Amino acid sequence: MRVEYNEKENIFQLDTKTTSYLIGIADHKYIGHIYYGKKLADRRGIGALLRTEEPPYVPSQNLREKCSFMDTFPMEYPAWGVGDYRESCLMVRTEEGHRACEPVYAGYRIFDGKPQLDGLPSTFPTEENEAKTLEIVCTDACIGLKVLLRYSVFEDSDAVIRSVTLINEGDKTLYIEKVLSACLDMDNEDFELLTLSGSWARERHMTSCPVTCGKHGVSSVRGESSHQEHPFMALTAPGTTQDYGAVYAMHFVYSGNFMAMAEAGQFDSVRMVMGIHPEGFEWVLMPGASFVAPEVVCVYSDEGLGKMSRTFHDLYREHLIRSPYLHKNRPILINNWEATYFDFNTEKLVDIAREAKKAGIEMLVMDDGWFGHRNSDDSSLGDWIVNEEKLPGGLKALVDRVKSEGLMFGLWMEPEMISPDSKLYRAHPDWALHIPGRTGTLSRCQYVLDLSRPEVVDYVYERIATILRSADIDYVKWDMNRQLSDVGSLGFPSGQQGEIFHRYVLGVYALQERLISEFPRLLLENCSGGGARFDPGMLYYSPQIWCSDDTDAIERLAIQEGTALLYPLCCMGAHVSDCPNHTVGRMTPFATRGHVALAGTFGYELDITKISESDREQIKEQTLMYHKYHPLVREGDYYRIASWQHNHLYDCWEVVSSNRREVLLTYVQVLAQANFKSRKLRLKGLDPNGLYRLEENGALYSGQVLMSAGFLVKRSFGDFVSHLFHFEQVEA
Ligand code: GLA
């Protein structure tokens, strides 16, 4: 890790373990992107890449063509309105109504550590000397705006973390119409664009397309990161695979509206930007006030997507997730949603708990329907009072009974919502986000609470905390089952309505921060109609997030492959459910469902009192399997071996312990093939000089053979058949 500035060259250099990021100051004013790539021990000659010695030259030499300069220079942080016509990061309106802005270089600071971002999730060093930060100061004297561009690197990571702070140093109000958090302006090398997209129950499928001329992007204006698109974008060199090729990736540590855009321009350059979506956004920056934009994690890999994934995984495990559960086995849970939906009572839950305990399950989670008069999804959100018709004696009585069966207890809540049919709505209709005079748009028969208002945040917090204080609750599944619409708040004047989307997200963060501060041992799992708010922002508060409402083992292969592209397996909520699967109707073997869920947090989502005896017996084996392998799955390095999305036949991934002594390989034969022998797979990340023993039959393989020559997986009969292979290094 190194961050330095060379005054003679006017170059900043940030080094991570294997990468370098170089920024140059041209004409003492313009902050330009020089290089991001493999680590440079010797940078002599690199300054020329800013191309300031080529026409149109810098403005001090050729003022008459300043516009050409602005429109070609590789800007580190482009602003709108003074001649750079490519996608900008910054647009600020003045009281006079003008929008041009030109922040120019004014100085820098380099310091140990990494400042936390006020009210926002952010990556952090455990010790100050684990990180270094470069802060480049820019100013636009004309409008009194100061811009701080921050870049942080960690001793043990290959990521560069960027954030932006705007400060109004003038005496007039400024209106921020757009403030993105990062930009990467490079020559286009026939890049392809990799993104994650999908839908409800089909989240985070990997998609790629060529970066042809013009703008290509993903975004959300749904108030959350969304099922549909993900705040991630990568440019990949042609032919990039899991193991080869250059990858430039950005991932946004934020849970609300976002945009990520790659623009291929007229001079064969490509500019990639990421930040809060400007649509519906405007922030009023009073004199003296500042605005902190959320951070973007940038990762460069010269060894394909696999190294990129492992860089994100390690960063998030070491410097983002804060839970005491991070390095612990999570209790194996059984959730009653797919078992009972809204139709349950204390006796039913205790029956499930009793049977679950026999099979080695460790926690019962009571899902939706335990409060108000909620027997379907059309009422009671906001009325967090236990329904004593279902749970006589209240929550504590139920929790105590479940605990006496020997299980921990977890609870579902949806704190951000309000049903029109609720006591809360009747008392405070103005607490729902709405626009006066307009009938609000219902979704799942509910409105969204106005969490931009501190009094609503306080009220909601007290409701959640009262419940958690009332009984011994170990886990909360925090759900959010609709996206935002009619975003108006009675808490703010007309001039500040553009702040509500962002203030809402800040309200969610404030709530979860308070929750984990008061209940530090609580295991929090975020969820949003499945995986619509699976993002690094939420990971800062909860060590795991429900991946998708689709629990079908085969559909999950693509969802979990896309999710694991960025997130460590230990944070992917994954459960075994009953068949035919409730979402897609598919029948899959119980063992396959277990192997696929093992790649995540692991748990069950079925009525254990109703399934077959043989399935119940398999749960006993699977809970043992979880305890045996989860530490490796949780802490190990992830390698993607094959993707069903590409080959249409089989899926395969591997986890290797950091000392390379233990390996777990999961293989799923999705479709059976006729007239076919065994399949050869090459393992990755092993010790080439090591000798590995396969647990199931004691066979010995050299690391070299497994990686270079391959390992044979026998053909199975039938579709959807899976196999788990566990290897351990033995002394030769
Ligand atoms: C969402 C969640 C489900 C379940 C239901 C309850 O859809 O993703 O797991 O909790 O809400 O209403």
Short mmCIF file of C-alpha atoms and ligand atoms in Angstrom, two decimals, residues 200 335 337 342 367-368 374 377 412 414 444 477 479-481 527-531 546 548-549 605, ligand 1:
data_model
loop_
_atom_site.label_atom_id
_atom_site.label_comp_id
_atom_site.label_asym_id
_atom_site.label_seq_id
_atom_site.Cartn_x
_atom_site.Cartn_y
_atom_site.Cartn_z
CA TRP A 200 -38.29 -10.59 -8.83
CA ASN A 335 -38.53 -20.33 8.39
CA TRP A 337 -43.07 -18.77 5.25
CA PHE A 342 -50.15 -16.63 6.97
CA ASP A 367 -42.27 -14.99 9.20
CA ASP A 368 -45.03 -12.62 8.11
CA ARG A 374 -52.72 -9.80 9.22
CA ASP A 377 -50.85 -9.27 2.69
CA TRP A 412 -39.81 -11.30 10.46
CA GLU A 414 -41.22 -5.05 7.61
CA ARG A 444 -48.77 -5.31 -2.44
CA LYS A 477 -35.42 -10.78 9.03
CA ASP A 479 -38.04 -7.15 4.84
CA MET A 480 -39.02 -4.40 2.40
CA ASN A 481 -41.70 -5.57 0.02
CA CYS A 527 -34.43 -8.91 2.57
CA SER A 528 -36.52 -7.06 0.02
CA GLY A 529 -39.14 -9.18 -1.71
CA GLY A 530 -36.25 -11.60 -1.98
CA GLY A 531 -33.09 -9.91 -3.21
CA TRP A 546 -31.93 -13.06 1.57
CA SER A 548 -34.12 -14.36 -3.70
CA ASP A 549 -37.68 -15.53 -3.11
CA GLU A 605 -38.14 -23.11 4.29
C1 GLA B 1 -41.08 -11.32 1.06
C2 GLA B 1 -39.92 -12.19 1.49
C3 GLA B 1 -40.42 -13.58 1.79
C4 GLA B 1 -41.47 -13.53 2.86
C5 GLA B 1 -42.60 -12.60 2.45
C6 GLA B 1 -43.58 -12.37 3.57
O1 GLA B 1 -41.56 -11.70 -0.17
O2 GLA B 1 -38.91 -12.19 0.54
O3 GLA B 1 -39.35 -14.41 2.17
O4 GLA B 1 -40.89 -13.09 4.06
O5 GLA B 1 -42.10 -11.33 2.05
O6 GLA B 1 -44.59 -11.52 3.23
#
